[in-house]
Amino acid sequence: MAAEAPTASEYIVHHLQHLQNVKQTSIIDFSVFNWDSIAIAAVLGVIGSFLLWSAARKATSGVPGRFQAAVELLVEMVDNQAKATIHNVQSRKFIAPLALSVFVWIFLMNAMDLLPVDLLPWLWALAHGAAGHDPAHAYLRVVPTADLSTTLGLSTAVLLLCLIYSIKIKGLGGWLHELVTAPFGTSKNPVFAVLLGVANLGMQLIEYVAKTVSHGMRLFGNMYAGELVFMLIALMGGAAAMSLSGVLLPIGHIIAGTIWAIFHILIITLQAFIFMMLTLIYLGQAHDKH
C-alpha cells in the first residue's frame, strides 16, 4: 500500500525541521547543532570566496568582462559605504573587505530560497533511504539565514568586533569610562556620579543587546517569512495533484511562484545590503568617542 500523502500542516512542519545532532527540547538549547545550516553556509562561504578570488585573479586593466565589471561595481559600492561610515583608514583596510564578504555570503545564503522547495530535501531523502534510513525522517532546511542560530551567530560576531574595535581605538580605560559616562554624562557629586554611572551602564548594555538581537532577528524574520510563502505556493501544486476540483491551482501555482520569486530577488538582495550596512554602522559607532 502506498504511503499516505502528508497534510498541509505535516508538510510544512517537516520542511521546517533541521538536520540536528540531537532533538531540540527547549527554545534555547546550546547543545543542539543544526548541521544543515552549518554545512550549507560553509559551502556557500567557500563559493563566495572563490568567486571573489577568481574575479581578482582575472582582473585586467583593459575593458572588463561582464563578471569583472559586476564585481568592480560591487566592490566600489561597498568601499564608498565603508568610507562614509569608517573614517579610520587603518580600520577600513580590514572592515571594507569584511563588509564585502558579509554581503556576498548573506546574498548567497538568501538566494538558496529561490531553489525549488522540495528539490534538495527530496535528493536528501533519496540518499537517506539509500543508506538504509527512513526517508520520512530525512530533514533538511536549505536556507541558512532562515535559521535564527545562523543570523544571531552573525550578529554576535559583529558585536564582538565592535567590542574589539572600541577597546582598540579608545583603549580599555577609555572604553570602560565611556560605559559609565555616556549617554547621560557624569557629575562631580559622588552620589549623583554613582547613580548616573549605573544608569549609563544599564543603557549601554541595553543598547548592545538590542542592536545585536535586532540585527539578527531582522534578517531571520524576512527570510523565514519568505521560506513559508514558498512552501504555501508549493502546496498549491500539491493540492492540484490530489484533487480534480483543483485543476486551476497549477496555473495559480506557476503565476504566484513566478511573481514571488521575482519579488524575492529584491528581498534577498536588500536584506544582504541592510545587514552589511548595519555592520558598517555599528563598527563605525565603535570608533566614535562620546
Short mmCIF file of C-alpha atoms in Angstrom, two decimals:
data_model
loop_
_atom_site.label_atom_id
_atom_site.label_comp_id
_atom_site.label_asym_id
_atom_site.label_seq_id
_atom_site.Cartn_x
_atom_site.Cartn_y
_atom_site.Cartn_z
CA MET A 1 0.00 0.00 0.00
CA ALA A 2 1.38 3.43 -0.90
CA ALA A 3 2.19 5.78 1.93
CA GLU A 4 -0.41 8.43 2.64
CA ALA A 5 0.40 11.90 1.41
CA PRO A 6 1.12 14.36 4.24
CA THR A 7 -1.40 17.02 5.12
CA ALA A 8 -0.56 20.67 4.55
CA SER A 9 0.44 21.19 8.18
CA GLU A 10 2.54 17.99 8.21
CA TYR A 11 4.27 19.10 5.01
CA ILE A 12 5.20 22.49 6.47
CA VAL A 13 6.27 21.06 9.83
CA HIS A 14 8.50 18.52 8.06
CA HIS A 15 10.14 21.22 5.94
CA LEU A 16 10.79 23.38 9.00
CA GLN A 17 12.73 20.61 10.76
CA HIS A 18 16.52 20.90 10.83
CA LEU A 19 19.06 18.14 10.45
CA GLN A 20 20.29 18.16 14.05
CA ASN A 21 22.73 16.26 16.23
CA VAL A 22 20.10 15.87 18.97
CA LYS A 23 16.42 16.73 19.19
CA GLN A 24 15.83 20.23 20.49
CA THR A 25 13.89 20.20 23.78
CA SER A 26 13.74 23.91 24.60
CA ILE A 27 13.74 27.27 22.84
CA ILE A 28 17.34 27.92 23.88
CA ASP A 29 19.49 24.80 23.76
CA PHE A 30 23.21 25.32 23.10
CA SER A 31 23.81 21.58 22.82
CA VAL A 32 21.89 21.47 19.51
CA PHE A 33 23.73 21.90 16.21
CA ASN A 34 21.79 22.46 13.00
CA TRP A 35 24.11 20.57 10.68
CA ASP A 36 22.23 21.60 7.54
CA SER A 37 22.67 25.32 8.24
CA ILE A 38 26.33 24.86 9.17
CA ALA A 39 27.19 22.76 6.12
CA ILE A 40 25.30 24.86 3.56
CA ALA A 41 26.61 28.13 5.00
CA ALA A 42 30.18 26.78 4.89
CA VAL A 43 29.84 25.60 1.28
CA LEU A 44 28.35 28.94 0.21
CA GLY A 45 31.12 30.78 2.04
CA VAL A 46 33.70 28.84 0.04
CA ILE A 47 31.81 29.51 -3.21
CA GLY A 48 31.57 33.23 -2.46
CA SER A 49 35.28 33.44 -1.60
CA PHE A 50 36.17 31.56 -4.78
CA LEU A 51 34.07 33.91 -6.92
CA LEU A 52 35.74 37.00 -5.45
CA TRP A 53 39.19 35.42 -5.71
CA SER A 54 38.52 34.42 -9.31
CA ALA A 55 37.43 37.96 -10.19
CA ALA A 56 40.55 39.43 -8.57
CA ARG A 57 42.87 36.92 -10.27
CA LYS A 58 41.40 37.51 -13.72
CA ALA A 59 41.11 41.30 -13.37
CA THR A 60 42.63 43.27 -16.26
CA SER A 61 43.33 46.95 -16.78
CA GLY A 62 41.65 46.83 -20.17
CA VAL A 63 37.95 46.61 -20.96
CA PRO A 64 36.48 44.37 -18.25
CA GLY A 65 34.17 41.47 -18.95
CA ARG A 66 30.67 41.37 -17.52
CA PHE A 67 31.69 39.35 -14.47
CA GLN A 68 34.63 41.61 -13.67
CA ALA A 69 32.51 44.72 -14.21
CA ALA A 70 29.82 43.40 -11.84
CA VAL A 71 32.38 42.62 -9.14
CA GLU A 72 34.05 46.02 -9.60
CA LEU A 73 30.69 47.78 -9.19
CA LEU A 74 30.03 45.76 -6.04
CA VAL A 75 33.49 46.49 -4.60
CA GLU A 76 33.13 50.20 -5.37
CA MET A 77 29.70 50.32 -3.74
CA VAL A 78 30.93 48.64 -0.56
CA ASP A 79 34.09 50.77 -0.47
CA ASN A 80 32.07 54.00 -0.74
CA GLN A 81 29.79 52.90 2.09
CA ALA A 82 32.81 51.95 4.22
CA LYS A 83 34.44 55.35 3.63
CA ALA A 84 31.22 57.09 4.67
CA THR A 85 30.97 55.23 8.00
CA ILE A 86 34.54 54.18 8.91
CA HIS A 87 36.83 57.22 8.94
CA ASN A 88 39.88 55.38 10.29
CA VAL A 89 41.95 54.38 7.24
CA GLN A 90 43.73 51.51 9.01
CA SER A 91 40.48 50.03 10.29
CA ARG A 92 38.92 50.35 6.86
CA LYS A 93 41.60 48.08 5.35
CA PHE A 94 40.02 45.19 7.26
CA ILE A 95 36.42 46.32 7.62
CA ALA A 96 35.76 47.10 3.93
CA PRO A 97 36.73 43.60 2.70
CA LEU A 98 34.81 42.17 5.66
CA ALA A 99 31.68 44.07 4.61
CA LEU A 100 32.08 42.83 1.03
CA SER A 101 32.40 39.25 2.26
CA VAL A 102 29.35 39.67 4.50
CA PHE A 103 27.23 40.98 1.63
CA VAL A 104 28.23 38.22 -0.80
CA TRP A 105 27.91 35.46 1.80
CA ILE A 106 24.48 36.53 3.05
CA PHE A 107 23.25 37.11 -0.50
CA LEU A 108 24.22 33.55 -1.46
CA MET A 109 22.59 32.10 1.67
CA ASN A 110 19.42 34.10 0.99
CA ALA A 111 19.44 33.02 -2.66
CA MET A 112 19.02 29.38 -1.62
CA ASP A 113 15.38 30.31 -1.11
CA LEU A 114 15.00 30.59 -4.91
CA LEU A 115 15.62 26.86 -5.39
CA PRO A 116 12.50 24.66 -5.72
CA VAL A 117 11.26 24.00 -2.20
CA ASP A 118 11.38 20.21 -2.47
CA LEU A 119 14.47 19.75 -4.67
CA LEU A 120 17.30 19.40 -2.14
CA PRO A 121 15.10 17.81 0.59
CA TRP A 122 13.94 15.22 -1.99
CA LEU A 123 17.52 14.42 -3.00
CA TRP A 124 18.50 14.19 0.66
CA ALA A 125 15.56 11.83 1.34
CA LEU A 126 16.74 9.60 -1.52
CA ALA A 127 20.26 9.49 -0.11
CA HIS A 128 18.87 8.91 3.38
CA GLY A 129 16.78 5.99 2.13
CA ALA A 130 19.69 4.53 0.13
CA ALA A 131 21.72 4.48 3.33
CA GLY A 132 19.06 2.30 4.96
CA HIS A 133 17.30 5.01 6.97
CA ASP A 134 13.67 6.10 6.93
CA PRO A 135 13.22 8.81 4.24
CA ALA A 136 10.31 10.23 6.24
CA HIS A 137 12.84 11.33 8.85
CA ALA A 138 15.25 12.90 6.38
CA TYR A 139 15.16 16.54 7.47
CA LEU A 140 16.92 19.32 5.58
CA ARG A 141 16.46 23.09 5.52
CA VAL A 142 18.42 24.78 2.76
CA VAL A 143 18.22 28.48 3.71
CA PRO A 144 20.78 29.13 6.49
CA THR A 145 19.53 32.68 7.07
CA ALA A 146 16.04 31.32 7.86
CA ASP A 147 17.70 29.72 10.90
CA LEU A 148 17.79 32.02 13.94
CA SER A 149 21.00 30.43 15.23
CA THR A 150 22.76 31.48 11.99
CA THR A 151 21.61 35.09 11.98
CA LEU A 152 22.18 35.62 15.71
CA GLY A 153 25.59 33.99 15.30
CA LEU A 154 26.44 36.53 12.60
CA SER A 155 25.16 39.46 14.65
CA THR A 156 27.05 38.24 17.74
CA ALA A 157 30.25 38.14 15.66
CA VAL A 158 29.58 41.77 14.70
CA LEU A 159 29.10 42.61 18.39
CA LEU A 160 32.46 41.03 19.26
CA LEU A 161 34.15 43.05 16.52
CA CYS A 162 32.51 46.21 17.87
CA LEU A 163 33.90 45.49 21.34
CA ILE A 164 37.35 44.75 19.92
CA TYR A 165 37.46 48.00 17.95
CA SER A 166 36.05 50.01 20.86
CA ILE A 167 38.93 48.83 23.06
CA LYS A 168 41.48 49.16 20.25
CA ILE A 169 40.51 52.74 19.33
CA LYS A 170 39.65 54.12 22.78
CA GLY A 171 41.82 51.92 24.97
CA LEU A 172 40.43 49.68 27.69
CA GLY A 173 40.25 52.55 30.17
CA GLY A 174 38.57 54.86 27.66
CA TRP A 175 36.00 52.26 26.75
CA LEU A 176 35.20 51.45 30.39
CA HIS A 177 34.94 55.18 31.12
CA GLU A 178 32.51 55.57 28.22
CA LEU A 179 30.34 52.74 29.59
CA VAL A 180 29.63 54.70 32.77
CA THR A 181 29.58 58.25 31.39
CA ALA A 182 27.50 58.03 28.20
CA PRO A 183 24.81 58.91 27.28
CA PHE A 184 23.80 60.89 30.41
CA GLY A 185 27.24 62.18 31.39
CA THR A 186 28.53 62.27 34.95
CA SER A 187 28.59 64.60 37.97
CA LYS A 188 31.16 65.98 40.39
CA ASN A 189 28.85 64.95 43.19
CA PRO A 190 29.89 61.38 44.19
CA VAL A 191 26.31 60.24 44.84
CA PHE A 192 24.99 61.56 41.53
CA ALA A 193 28.09 60.20 39.78
CA VAL A 194 27.32 56.69 41.02
CA LEU A 195 23.64 56.96 40.11
CA LEU A 196 24.45 58.28 36.65
CA GLY A 197 27.13 55.62 36.23
CA VAL A 198 24.64 52.83 36.95
CA ALA A 199 22.07 54.38 34.61
CA ASN A 200 24.67 54.85 31.87
CA LEU A 201 25.95 51.28 32.22
CA GLY A 202 22.40 49.94 32.06
CA MET A 203 21.65 51.94 28.92
CA GLN A 204 24.89 50.82 27.27
CA LEU A 205 24.17 47.15 27.98
CA ILE A 206 20.61 47.51 26.69
CA GLU A 207 21.96 49.16 23.53
CA TYR A 208 24.47 46.38 22.89
CA VAL A 209 21.87 43.65 23.40
CA ALA A 210 19.15 45.44 21.41
CA LYS A 211 21.42 46.11 18.44
CA THR A 212 22.67 42.53 18.35
CA VAL A 213 19.24 40.91 18.67
CA SER A 214 17.53 43.24 16.17
CA HIS A 215 20.44 42.83 13.73
CA GLY A 216 19.96 39.06 13.66
CA MET A 217 16.17 38.99 14.01
CA ARG A 218 15.59 41.34 11.07
CA LEU A 219 17.38 39.05 8.63
CA PHE A 220 15.88 35.90 10.13
CA GLY A 221 12.31 37.23 10.12
CA ASN A 222 12.36 38.27 6.48
CA MET A 223 13.93 35.06 5.23
CA TYR A 224 11.75 32.82 7.43
CA ALA A 225 8.62 34.53 6.11
CA GLY A 226 9.84 34.18 2.53
CA GLU A 227 10.51 30.47 3.07
CA LEU A 228 6.97 29.96 4.40
CA VAL A 229 5.45 31.74 1.40
CA PHE A 230 7.32 29.43 -0.99
CA MET A 231 6.03 26.43 0.97
CA LEU A 232 2.46 27.67 0.73
CA ILE A 233 2.87 28.20 -3.01
CA ALA A 234 4.28 24.67 -3.33
CA LEU A 235 1.20 23.34 -1.53
CA MET A 236 -0.99 24.80 -4.29
CA GLY A 237 0.63 22.42 -6.78
CA GLY A 238 0.32 19.53 -4.35
CA ALA A 239 -3.38 20.20 -3.82
CA ALA A 240 -3.92 20.23 -7.58
CA ALA A 241 -2.27 16.85 -7.96
CA MET A 242 -4.56 15.34 -5.32
CA SER A 243 -7.90 16.78 -6.41
CA LEU A 244 -9.72 17.12 -9.73
CA SER A 245 -11.50 20.13 -8.29
CA GLY A 246 -8.19 21.93 -8.10
CA VAL A 247 -7.44 21.94 -11.83
CA LEU A 248 -6.84 25.71 -11.79
CA LEU A 249 -4.36 25.50 -8.94
CA PRO A 250 -1.37 24.66 -11.18
CA ILE A 251 -1.94 27.95 -13.01
CA GLY A 252 -2.08 29.83 -9.72
CA HIS A 253 0.94 27.85 -8.53
CA ILE A 254 3.02 28.94 -11.54
CA ILE A 255 1.85 32.56 -11.52
CA ALA A 256 2.21 33.04 -7.77
CA GLY A 257 5.55 31.24 -7.69
CA THR A 258 6.95 33.34 -10.54
CA ILE A 259 5.75 36.65 -9.10
CA TRP A 260 7.02 35.85 -5.60
CA ALA A 261 10.39 34.60 -6.92
CA ILE A 262 10.92 37.83 -8.88
CA PHE A 263 9.93 39.93 -5.88
CA HIS A 264 12.07 37.76 -3.62
CA ILE A 265 15.18 38.60 -5.65
CA LEU A 266 14.75 42.15 -4.39
CA ILE A 267 14.22 40.94 -0.82
CA ILE A 268 17.30 38.71 -0.67
CA THR A 269 19.48 41.48 -2.12
CA LEU A 270 18.02 44.16 0.13
CA GLN A 271 18.39 42.06 3.28
CA ALA A 272 22.04 41.31 2.46
CA PHE A 273 22.63 45.03 1.88
CA ILE A 274 20.87 46.04 5.12
CA PHE A 275 22.87 43.53 7.18
CA MET A 276 26.10 44.78 5.61
CA MET A 277 25.19 48.44 6.20
CA LEU A 278 24.26 47.83 9.83
CA THR A 279 27.58 46.02 10.28
CA LEU A 280 29.42 49.09 8.94
CA ILE A 281 27.31 51.48 11.03
CA TYR A 282 27.86 49.55 14.28
CA LEU A 283 31.60 49.27 13.63
CA GLY A 284 31.66 52.98 12.80
CA GLN A 285 29.95 53.75 16.11
CA ALA A 286 32.62 51.69 17.87
CA HIS A 287 35.17 54.21 16.56
CA ASP A 288 33.23 57.24 17.84
CA LYS A 289 34.16 58.79 21.16
CA HIS A 290 31.41 60.20 23.36
#
